[in-house]
Amino acid sequence: MSNAAHDRFAPSEEFAAQANATSALYGQADADREAFWAEQASRLHWDQKWGQVLDWSDAPYAKWFVDGTLNVAYNCADRHVEAGNGDRVAIHWEGEPGDSRAITYAELQREVSRTANALAELGVGAGDRVAIYLPMLPEAVFSMLACARLGAMHSVVFGGFSAEALRSRINDAEAKVVITADGQYRRGKAMPLKAGVDEAIAEAPSIQHVLVVQRTGIDVQWNDAHDKWWHDVVDRQPDTHTPQAFDSEHPLFILYTSGTTGKPKGILHTSGGYLTQAAYTHHTVFDLKPDTDVYWCTADIGWVTGHTYIVYGPLANGATQVIYEGTPNAPHEGRHWEIVQKYGVTIYYTAPTTIRTFMKWGAEIPAKYDLSSLRVLGSVGEPINPEAWIWYRKNIGSDRTPIVDTWWQTETGAIMISPLPGATAAKPGSAQTPLPGISAKVVDENGTDVGPGGGGLLVLDKPWPAMLRGIWGDDERYKDTYWSKFADLGFYFAGDGAKYDADGDMWLLGRVDDVMNVSGHRISTTEVESALVSHPNVAEAAVVGASDPTTGQGIVAFVILRGGVADEAGGETALAELRDHVSKEIGPIAKPRQIMVVPELPKTRSGKIMRRLLRDVAENREVGDVTTLADSSVMDLISQGLHTGA
Ligand code: 6R9
């Protein structure tokens, strides 16, 4: 079969010659890490310069750029206007129904100022928390930056989350204000959004005001005591606002992410270090040229990728970017490529799950559009299987563009491990190397580096500027989750399995709770999934380790077949062939015990497969809690139509 995993893709000479970063950057960072980060911090405007670069004396709580002061929103809007770039488009916003709006940096500065004035009128000040529960509208960006401008923390809650999820997040952070919209467009339909807020705040006593953007015009229930239309409150505000400088360690935002227990963790990020690493990585990893590039990150603002690579990184760098409101198949499966063509997008950043969806829809769809403007492609969120990587490069990147596979987490705040597009000969499926200034290792249970060819756990062994500064209201959990496993060594435990190949490049293998143990062999669910999707009949695959009386765990695979092959390939012979295929790709030890053909896979709203639920099916248990699924009916579909081959 395919040797995709063994191919290497060096940047072209032209690309390398114009790249923002060369391999010299690694040596420069290694020679003096703090001096390197100080240089990166100089990308920003500081009202007062820092003294010490890093104070790690209170580990695991870092202080970066000690005593420096800055205003994050000023850095993301005003200073570009002052530098003469007020007419540059900051945001090409594209609505799902086809409406659009171009927002220049001068307008961004005015909109953020108005919003900040409005929030101040509603009583929001430095240190307060504001919940943001909005679709992908320009107002989401204005709201986040308005909070930053005032020194208030935002807590963005993904618009696809339930009222219950919103309530628990509002209550945990004791937010004063929630910003929402009447409704949101999803595949051509206006769906209610404010209704969820009404339900959430019935038991959220900290909320004093609900600020409502009118997006769809659908009916809403109105409570005069706390509801206010955005257009009534924000539009009448003065469009200037004097930003105040805050300490480098002033809190910027809280973002909730799921952990191993049920209660989400409120990951806390602060200002100077976070913005420094956001700007540096966005410039270096995507090779951003602010004068000429049109950048597009397809994430939702409700996830960390939307925070760092839609709001803070690109806007700190004065980039021009596309923000799209809707889904990739509204109103047709070529929508993303139509947008790339319309705006001349040059840098495109998305998730493997989206790429595999495009594969499923077929290469003939992107082929209908002019994608020649693209020059850098990115991937984030989960390991990308080599076949998807190759498909992405070939069908979206015209077999020409570098691809950056970027490993990072909500907790790390910004990209940590990634190729440099102009310097790295890329290996499909491997994030390869910690960025200049970042240190990461693969270690065994004792914390010893496993060395080339070895596998183990990913740790970050030196503090980095955008690192989390704790879990909101839960210091113990912060120390326990990330710092207790290698307490003597002071390593941050990322929760991911990883290995080095013979060249010493890193391969991220998924969460360690997704690593299976079959007859004493460690096998990553990702490796088996990757082998399955390298078979021409398979569109998508999810693999779990189900408990097995003889082998410890047995491999159970759930596969979605490609369109047109479902009938023949679902049969016993075809499934046996699939099992043999995996055996051939990885080894007999990785041969699935059982393969089930399913119409859909259960995914969270950020596109991560919920293996826990599949494990329930594989172990013949009643299926557990499905409330965090993007579509909770998927599990019913799976249970109804199982064809299995064993
Ligand atoms: C940015 C983001 C973090 C987890 C992380 C890891 C997985 C992210 C990856 C990747 C392999 C990549 N992950 N990027 N795994 N290769 N390039 O996704 O943050 O939602 O907090 O998820 O996602 O398992 O630990 P978050």
XYZ file of C-alpha atoms and ligand atoms in Angstrom:
672
model
C 0.000 0.000 0.000
C 0.952 3.607 0.424
C 4.321 4.636 1.674
C 3.029 8.067 2.488
C 4.468 7.942 5.980
C 7.977 7.570 4.625
C 7.923 10.382 2.083
C 9.516 13.739 2.751
C 8.462 17.068 1.355
C 11.055 19.806 1.405
C 9.954 23.381 0.725
C 10.716 24.661 -2.759
C 13.751 26.882 -3.143
C 11.534 29.882 -3.872
C 9.542 29.285 -0.725
C 12.609 28.777 1.433
C 14.228 31.937 0.046
C 11.312 34.148 1.050
C 10.439 32.428 4.350
C 10.120 34.339 7.615
C 12.057 31.669 9.495
C 15.114 29.633 8.564
C 16.660 26.793 10.549
C 19.120 29.300 12.042
C 16.301 30.237 14.420
C 16.719 26.983 16.374
C 20.325 27.717 17.197
C 19.570 31.297 18.019
C 16.881 30.248 20.500
C 19.038 27.533 22.045
C 21.962 29.909 22.561
C 19.930 32.136 24.870
C 16.281 31.245 25.354
C 15.351 34.283 27.387
C 17.023 36.680 24.979
C 15.171 34.909 22.171
C 11.792 35.371 23.864
C 12.624 38.980 24.729
C 13.189 39.550 21.031
C 9.801 37.954 20.250
C 8.135 40.174 22.865
C 9.455 43.164 20.967
C 6.883 42.371 18.271
C 4.386 44.020 20.644
C 3.891 47.532 21.914
C 4.689 47.749 25.616
C 3.709 50.828 27.590
C 6.348 49.939 30.095
C 9.156 47.572 29.227
C 9.654 44.443 31.321
C 12.593 43.898 33.642
C 13.145 40.158 34.071
C 12.111 37.983 31.097
C 11.030 34.974 33.174
C 10.417 34.480 36.865
C 9.940 30.747 37.546
C 10.616 30.971 41.279
C 6.966 30.246 42.100
C 6.757 27.217 39.762
C 4.453 25.919 38.354
C 3.167 29.512 38.138
C 5.293 31.407 35.630
C 5.675 35.150 35.302
C 6.827 36.315 31.888
C 8.046 39.804 31.058
C 7.948 40.829 34.685
C 6.681 44.368 35.389
C 6.043 45.012 31.708
C 2.693 46.637 30.926
C 0.617 46.583 27.754
C -2.910 46.710 26.433
C -3.717 43.619 24.371
C -6.530 45.255 22.353
C -4.354 48.270 21.547
C -1.807 45.805 20.166
C -4.446 44.073 18.034
C -6.078 47.175 16.530
C -4.968 50.716 17.388
C -1.272 50.341 16.789
C -1.826 49.129 13.216
C -3.918 52.240 12.569
C -1.216 54.433 14.097
C 1.353 52.746 11.848
C -0.605 53.869 8.776
C -2.440 50.601 8.079
C -5.918 51.733 9.101
C -7.265 51.030 5.600
C -6.007 47.452 5.549
C -8.797 44.895 5.839
C -8.537 43.074 9.147
C -11.539 40.812 8.614
C -13.317 39.640 5.484
C -16.392 38.295 7.182
C -18.515 35.853 5.185
C -21.966 34.992 6.504
C -23.467 31.587 5.931
C -26.382 32.908 3.808
C -23.901 34.758 1.584
C -23.892 38.245 3.142
C -20.462 39.677 3.789
C -18.662 42.550 5.452
C -15.104 43.855 5.162
C -13.736 45.440 8.358
C -10.576 47.529 8.167
C -8.216 47.996 11.093
C -9.563 51.551 11.524
C -13.103 50.159 11.785
C -11.948 47.417 14.104
C -10.461 50.034 16.410
C -13.753 51.981 16.408
C -15.939 48.885 16.903
C -13.790 47.598 19.756
C -13.823 51.047 21.367
C -17.627 51.270 21.118
C -18.019 47.808 22.563
C -15.612 48.612 25.395
C -17.567 51.778 26.185
C -20.796 49.759 26.207
C -19.412 47.091 28.520
C -18.063 49.775 30.837
C -21.561 51.318 30.916
C -22.908 47.901 31.922
C -20.501 47.917 34.845
C -17.719 45.730 33.473
C -14.264 46.618 34.730
C -10.798 45.129 35.122
C -10.846 41.633 36.597
C -14.557 40.983 35.855
C -15.647 37.968 33.794
C -17.790 38.210 30.657
C -19.294 35.131 29.019
C -19.460 35.179 25.217
C -21.907 32.758 23.582
C -21.973 33.839 19.977
C -21.820 32.402 16.483
C -18.913 33.339 14.213
C -19.885 36.993 13.910
C -17.639 40.066 13.877
C -19.252 40.981 17.209
C -17.541 37.960 18.761
C -14.152 39.454 17.908
C -15.233 42.950 19.012
C -16.448 41.514 22.331
C -13.263 39.588 23.057
C -11.065 42.568 22.286
C -13.352 44.918 24.233
C -12.890 42.720 27.308
C -9.128 42.739 26.762
C -9.214 46.508 26.396
C -10.942 46.873 29.763
C -8.812 44.253 31.479
C -11.879 42.028 31.929
C -11.606 38.291 31.259
C -13.709 36.690 28.590
C -14.976 33.168 28.822
C -16.067 32.162 25.344
C -18.497 29.266 25.302
C -18.941 27.502 21.959
C -22.351 28.342 20.434
C -23.051 24.655 19.908
C -22.862 23.877 23.617
C -26.036 23.241 25.564
C -27.689 25.602 28.034
C -26.473 23.321 30.803
C -22.849 23.575 29.662
C -23.194 27.358 29.423
C -24.677 27.574 32.898
C -21.910 25.584 34.549
C -19.273 27.751 32.869
C -21.020 31.016 33.799
C -21.355 29.861 37.380
C -17.806 28.604 37.716
C -16.427 31.955 36.537
C -19.207 34.054 38.130
C -19.613 36.057 34.943
C -21.397 39.419 35.202
C -22.512 39.780 31.607
C -23.271 37.319 28.838
C -23.094 38.362 25.195
C -25.172 36.312 22.766
C -27.256 36.502 19.571
C -30.937 35.951 18.896
C -30.098 32.959 16.754
C -27.509 31.406 14.482
C -27.537 30.042 10.949
C -26.836 26.363 10.532
C -27.065 24.853 7.057
C -29.514 27.461 5.865
C -31.743 27.402 8.934
C -31.982 30.018 11.690
C -31.623 28.184 14.989
C -32.344 29.773 18.367
C -29.380 30.749 20.542
C -30.670 33.244 23.104
C -33.200 30.655 24.283
C -30.270 28.651 25.645
C -29.042 31.707 27.533
C -32.506 32.274 29.019
C -32.446 28.719 30.293
C -28.852 28.920 31.538
C -29.211 32.152 33.486
C -32.353 31.059 35.297
C -29.847 29.551 37.711
C -26.860 31.832 37.208
C -27.187 34.553 39.837
C -23.976 36.387 38.880
C -25.401 37.553 35.520
C -26.562 41.171 35.542
C -26.980 41.820 31.812
C -27.569 39.887 28.626
C -26.344 41.725 25.540
C -28.015 40.378 22.390
C -26.779 40.726 18.812
C -29.588 40.562 16.278
C -28.389 38.140 13.638
C -31.315 36.114 12.303
C -34.373 38.134 13.358
C -36.062 35.077 14.859
C -38.439 35.568 17.782
C -36.917 35.773 21.217
C -38.351 35.994 24.688
C -37.453 39.303 26.244
C -36.826 40.102 29.872
C -36.568 43.866 30.359
C -34.791 43.394 33.662
C -31.568 42.239 32.049
C -31.867 41.873 28.254
C -30.420 44.574 26.001
C -30.015 44.670 22.238
C -26.463 45.182 21.069
C -27.648 47.800 18.540
C -29.380 49.799 21.276
C -26.424 49.855 23.627
C -23.294 49.623 21.499
C -24.225 51.676 18.436
C -24.755 54.905 20.369
C -21.366 54.767 22.118
C -18.459 57.050 21.253
C -16.076 55.303 18.871
C -12.980 56.248 20.809
C -11.783 54.749 24.054
C -8.462 55.309 25.772
C -6.844 51.978 26.534
C -5.201 51.463 29.877
C -1.986 49.481 30.180
C -2.168 46.325 32.310
C 0.501 44.202 33.892
C 1.997 41.513 31.664
C 0.528 38.898 34.018
C -2.942 40.473 34.092
C -5.515 37.725 33.294
C -6.760 37.802 29.701
C -9.216 34.934 29.452
C -10.580 31.696 30.805
C -11.368 28.894 28.391
C -13.012 25.691 29.546
C -11.754 22.382 28.287
C -12.724 18.856 29.191
C -10.515 16.769 31.407
C -10.628 13.188 32.515
C -13.336 13.879 35.056
C -16.747 15.283 34.236
C -16.158 18.861 35.396
C -14.592 21.088 32.732
C -11.379 22.907 33.635
C -11.260 26.690 33.300
C -7.837 27.210 31.723
C -6.451 30.628 32.658
C -4.272 32.670 30.324
C -2.599 36.017 30.923
C -1.547 38.892 28.685
C 2.082 39.588 27.732
C 3.498 36.079 27.381
C 0.388 34.752 25.671
C 0.271 37.524 23.093
C 4.007 37.234 22.469
C 3.840 33.547 21.634
C 0.579 33.965 19.683
C 2.173 36.629 17.473
C 5.520 34.834 17.117
C 4.032 31.466 16.171
C 1.479 32.972 13.801
C 4.270 34.855 12.027
C 6.743 31.976 11.958
C 4.663 28.837 11.492
C 2.343 30.301 8.847
C 5.042 32.462 7.244
C 2.680 35.413 7.456
C 3.335 38.437 5.243
C 0.786 40.947 6.548
C 0.864 43.112 3.405
C -0.009 40.381 0.949
C -1.400 37.312 2.681
C -5.049 36.457 3.158
C -5.197 34.062 6.053
C -8.068 31.771 7.010
C -8.383 29.625 10.102
C -11.607 27.593 9.967
C -11.872 26.979 13.723
C -14.720 28.293 15.812
C -13.995 31.117 18.202
C -15.260 28.850 20.993
C -12.049 26.798 20.879
C -8.507 27.784 21.708
C -7.571 27.673 18.026
C -10.113 30.421 17.418
C -8.710 32.456 20.300
C -5.066 32.287 19.306
C -5.240 31.924 15.529
C -8.321 33.984 14.658
C -8.243 36.721 17.257
C -4.945 37.290 19.031
C -2.177 36.033 16.724
C -3.453 37.353 13.381
C -4.686 40.678 14.745
C -1.508 41.291 16.759
C 0.357 40.752 13.482
C -1.861 43.085 11.442
C -2.999 40.257 9.174
C -5.911 40.241 6.734
C -8.092 37.254 7.422
C -11.320 35.536 6.463
C -13.887 34.631 9.090
C -16.685 32.349 7.909
C -19.903 31.896 9.851
C -21.152 28.561 8.612
C -20.485 24.900 7.948
C -18.366 23.596 5.036
C -21.388 22.155 3.221
C -23.720 25.149 3.339
C -25.180 25.511 0.804
C -22.911 23.047 -1.044
C -19.798 20.952 -0.440
C -17.520 23.368 -2.269
C -18.188 26.316 0.040
C -14.682 26.495 1.512
C -13.066 26.440 -1.939
C -15.468 29.045 -3.209
C -14.371 31.270 -0.309
C -10.667 30.579 -0.980
C -11.233 31.599 -4.598
C -13.333 34.666 -3.736
C -10.830 36.202 -1.310
C -7.626 34.781 -2.756
C -6.835 32.966 0.504
C -3.110 32.235 0.774
C -2.892 30.456 4.171
C -5.522 27.912 5.209
C -5.596 26.254 8.640
C -8.046 23.474 9.485
C -8.472 20.149 11.316
C -7.822 16.567 10.131
C -11.467 15.645 10.677
C -12.469 18.353 8.186
C -9.857 17.157 5.705
C -11.170 13.598 5.946
C -14.682 14.905 5.375
C -13.471 16.623 2.206
C -11.872 13.321 1.160
C -15.192 11.614 1.664
C -16.959 14.201 -0.487
C -14.424 13.663 -3.246
C -11.489 15.423 -4.895
C -13.648 16.561 -7.805
C -15.216 19.224 -5.573
C -12.099 21.309 -4.796
C -10.943 20.661 -8.395
C -13.748 22.944 -9.621
C -12.240 26.014 -7.951
C -9.158 28.130 -8.421
C -7.014 27.373 -5.377
C -3.778 28.681 -6.861
C -3.544 31.505 -4.298
C -2.848 29.004 -1.480
C 0.778 28.846 -0.325
C 0.695 27.375 3.221
C -1.681 24.767 4.667
C -2.034 23.939 8.348
C -3.517 21.163 10.454
C -4.445 21.088 14.131
C -6.495 19.242 16.729
C -5.575 15.598 16.349
C -2.918 13.494 14.711
C -3.245 13.723 10.930
C -2.942 10.368 9.226
C -0.415 10.353 6.363
C -3.085 9.616 3.736
C -5.107 12.660 4.728
C -1.912 14.737 4.734
C -1.053 13.593 1.204
C -4.620 14.156 -0.011
C -4.579 17.658 1.484
C -1.293 18.555 -0.144
C -2.280 17.104 -3.523
C -5.877 18.232 -3.848
C -5.839 21.499 -1.938
C -2.174 22.476 -2.112
C -1.583 21.572 -5.810
C 1.265 19.291 -4.669
C 3.222 22.430 -3.976
C 2.388 24.016 -0.625
C 4.129 23.218 2.635
C 1.844 21.730 5.293
C 2.376 22.564 8.948
C 1.060 19.942 11.378
C 0.816 21.964 14.566
C 0.668 20.281 17.966
C -0.537 22.296 20.916
C -3.330 22.439 23.519
C -5.743 24.808 25.198
C -3.261 24.704 28.064
C -0.200 25.591 25.988
C -1.997 28.633 24.551
C -0.115 28.552 21.268
C 1.677 26.200 18.875
C 4.519 24.206 20.454
C 5.570 21.508 17.998
C 5.422 22.053 14.252
C 7.539 22.085 11.135
C 8.749 25.498 9.919
C 7.265 25.782 6.423
C 10.396 27.242 4.820
C 12.963 25.166 6.673
C 11.627 21.682 7.425
C 11.471 18.749 5.035
C 8.007 17.705 6.147
C 7.029 14.133 6.980
C 3.318 13.400 6.542
C 1.797 12.618 9.918
C 4.601 13.964 12.088
C 4.617 17.334 13.864
C 8.379 16.763 13.987
C 10.152 19.424 16.041
C 9.517 21.761 18.971
C 9.529 25.333 17.692
C 12.566 27.513 18.321
C 12.268 28.645 21.959
C 10.213 25.570 22.962
C 11.465 22.431 24.629
C 9.594 19.108 24.544
C 10.655 15.528 25.116
C 9.334 12.005 24.878
C 10.030 10.241 28.175
C 9.283 6.962 29.914
C 7.357 6.599 33.176
C 10.474 7.720 35.094
C 10.914 10.839 33.036
C 13.939 9.568 31.125
C 14.219 10.664 27.505
C 13.530 7.572 25.404
C 15.779 8.691 22.534
C 15.428 8.122 18.769
C 13.169 5.198 17.924
C 11.569 5.174 21.382
C 8.007 5.809 22.507
C 6.442 7.171 25.684
C 4.853 10.299 27.069
C 5.134 13.851 25.817
C 6.413 16.388 28.354
C 7.301 20.057 28.144
C 10.406 20.420 30.230
C 10.846 24.206 30.183
C 8.289 26.963 30.815
C 6.997 28.827 27.745
C 5.407 32.289 27.478
C 1.847 31.249 26.532
C 1.576 28.507 29.142
C -1.556 28.371 31.262
C -1.302 30.131 34.594
C -3.631 27.735 36.368
C -7.140 26.339 36.458
C -9.682 28.949 37.488
C -10.449 28.491 41.172
C -8.684 25.133 41.468
C -4.959 25.311 42.220
C -4.853 21.729 43.426
C -6.273 20.379 40.215
C -3.770 22.451 38.245
C -0.814 20.990 40.099
C -2.250 17.530 40.172
C -3.241 17.264 36.502
C -0.138 18.686 34.891
C 2.717 18.772 37.374
C 2.406 15.842 39.779
C 3.383 13.013 37.421
C 6.961 14.253 37.030
C 7.050 16.459 40.125
C 10.738 15.913 40.891
C 11.757 16.811 37.381
C 9.439 19.801 37.011
C 8.016 18.556 33.696
C 4.602 19.532 32.389
C 2.716 16.346 31.515
C 0.705 16.923 28.347
C -1.414 13.778 28.494
C -0.349 12.736 25.001
C 1.567 9.700 23.886
C 4.398 10.290 21.440
C 7.343 8.596 19.833
C 10.550 9.569 18.116
C 11.394 8.042 14.766
C 14.942 7.045 13.898
C 15.709 10.636 12.856
C 14.524 11.955 16.211
C 11.365 13.525 14.748
C 8.297 13.503 16.978
C 5.054 11.704 16.183
C 2.080 12.555 18.370
C -0.023 9.496 19.020
C -3.148 10.841 20.677
C -4.135 11.038 24.290
C -2.542 8.441 26.484
C -5.957 7.234 27.484
C -6.372 6.303 23.819
C -3.321 4.110 23.785
C -4.284 0.469 23.715
C -2.414 -2.358 25.288
C -2.805 -5.561 23.330
C -0.915 -8.550 24.650
C 1.564 -6.229 26.292
C 2.147 -4.208 23.129
C 1.409 -0.539 23.034
C -0.664 0.350 20.001
C -2.066 3.775 19.382
C -5.643 4.000 18.242
C -4.382 6.567 15.745
C -1.966 4.179 14.105
C -4.703 1.634 13.465
C -7.085 4.333 12.250
C -4.445 5.587 9.906
C -3.929 2.099 8.498
C -7.668 1.659 7.993
C -8.159 4.929 6.148
C -5.237 4.099 3.883
C -7.492 1.401 2.386
C -9.387 2.724 -0.651
C -12.778 1.583 0.691
C -12.544 3.447 4.010
C -13.529 7.075 4.450
C -13.172 7.395 8.205
C -12.267 5.141 11.083
C -12.263 5.193 14.868
C -10.575 2.556 16.936
C -10.950 1.628 20.578
C -9.372 -0.873 22.885
C -12.125 -3.107 24.300
C -11.300 -5.251 27.292
C -10.414 -8.767 26.311
C -9.975 -11.752 28.620
C -6.879 -13.063 26.834
C -5.063 -10.098 25.383
C -5.905 -7.365 27.911
C -7.425 -5.236 25.236
C -8.696 -6.148 21.815
C -8.862 -3.718 18.935
C -12.331 -2.799 17.785
C -12.689 -0.577 14.730
C -15.641 1.469 13.573
C -15.449 2.421 9.920
C -17.377 4.628 7.540
C -17.078 3.298 4.005
C -16.594 5.565 1.033
C -19.696 6.422 -0.992
C -20.524 3.769 -3.598
C -18.656 0.896 -1.971
C -20.938 0.378 1.006
C -22.808 -2.687 -0.205
C -20.062 -4.987 -1.385
C -17.475 -3.766 1.103
C -19.732 -4.234 4.114
C -19.729 -7.990 3.495
C -17.731 -10.543 5.446
C -14.997 -11.039 2.851
C -14.398 -7.360 2.459
C -14.127 -6.863 6.212
C -11.667 -9.739 6.461
C -9.640 -8.008 3.776
C -9.654 -4.805 5.826
C -8.362 -6.659 8.863
C -5.592 -8.162 6.774
C -4.802 -4.759 5.407
C -4.178 -3.420 8.920
C -2.118 -6.444 9.693
C -0.034 -5.729 6.624
C 0.342 -2.024 7.375
C 1.297 -2.269 11.049
C 1.756 -5.922 11.909
C -0.446 -8.834 12.950
C -0.593 -7.505 16.491
C -2.598 -4.518 15.270
C -5.188 -6.592 13.438
C -8.630 -5.514 14.675
C -10.544 -8.137 16.589
C -13.704 -6.748 15.109
C -14.709 -4.153 12.516
C -18.099 -2.513 12.544
C -19.465 -0.571 9.606
C -21.253 2.565 10.785
C -22.926 5.515 9.050
C -21.402 8.182 11.341
C -18.895 8.507 14.179
C -19.708 10.144 17.499
C -17.829 13.443 17.681
C -17.678 16.332 20.074
C -18.503 19.730 18.710
C -14.809 20.383 18.173
C -14.580 17.293 16.011
C -12.862 14.913 18.409
C -14.057 11.352 18.308
C -15.648 10.236 21.590
C -14.013 6.870 21.943
C -15.547 6.382 25.367
C -18.962 5.869 23.703
C -17.565 3.521 21.092
C -15.905 1.544 23.854
C -19.348 1.149 25.422
C -20.647 -0.316 22.145
C -17.572 -2.519 21.731
C -17.960 -3.891 25.245
C -21.717 -4.374 24.883
C -22.498 -1.872 27.606
C -25.272 0.611 27.739
C -24.006 3.747 26.022
C -22.970 6.466 28.502
C -23.550 10.204 28.605
C -23.982 11.631 25.093
C -24.622 15.271 25.992
C -21.316 16.579 24.667
C -21.827 15.063 21.208
C -22.341 17.455 18.305
C -25.243 15.242 17.252
C -26.626 13.073 20.017
C -28.624 10.878 17.624
C -25.432 9.412 16.159
C -25.220 6.722 18.816
C -28.719 5.513 17.958
C -27.766 5.312 14.288
C -24.708 3.294 15.209
C -26.542 0.861 17.449
C -29.322 0.339 14.883
C -27.387 -0.474 11.758
C -24.387 -2.495 12.841
C -22.804 -4.854 10.325
C -19.912 -6.517 11.972
C -17.118 -8.696 10.824
C -14.885 -10.631 13.147
C -5.171 23.096 19.739
C -6.067 22.042 20.298
C -5.433 19.341 22.595
C -5.173 17.889 22.239
C -3.730 17.483 22.400
C -3.621 16.359 21.394
C -4.518 16.798 20.260
C -3.831 18.812 18.897
C -2.482 17.902 17.453
C -2.928 16.905 18.338
C -1.642 15.344 17.244
C -1.588 17.519 16.400
N -3.773 17.501 19.216
N -3.069 19.069 17.826
N -2.509 15.630 18.235
N -1.190 16.223 16.358
N -1.134 18.397 15.497
O -6.534 21.152 19.593
O -6.320 22.137 21.642
O -8.673 21.233 22.003
O -7.034 21.592 23.931
O -6.755 19.716 22.275
O -5.472 17.686 20.854
O -4.126 15.172 21.939
O -3.467 17.079 23.725
P -7.266 21.202 22.507
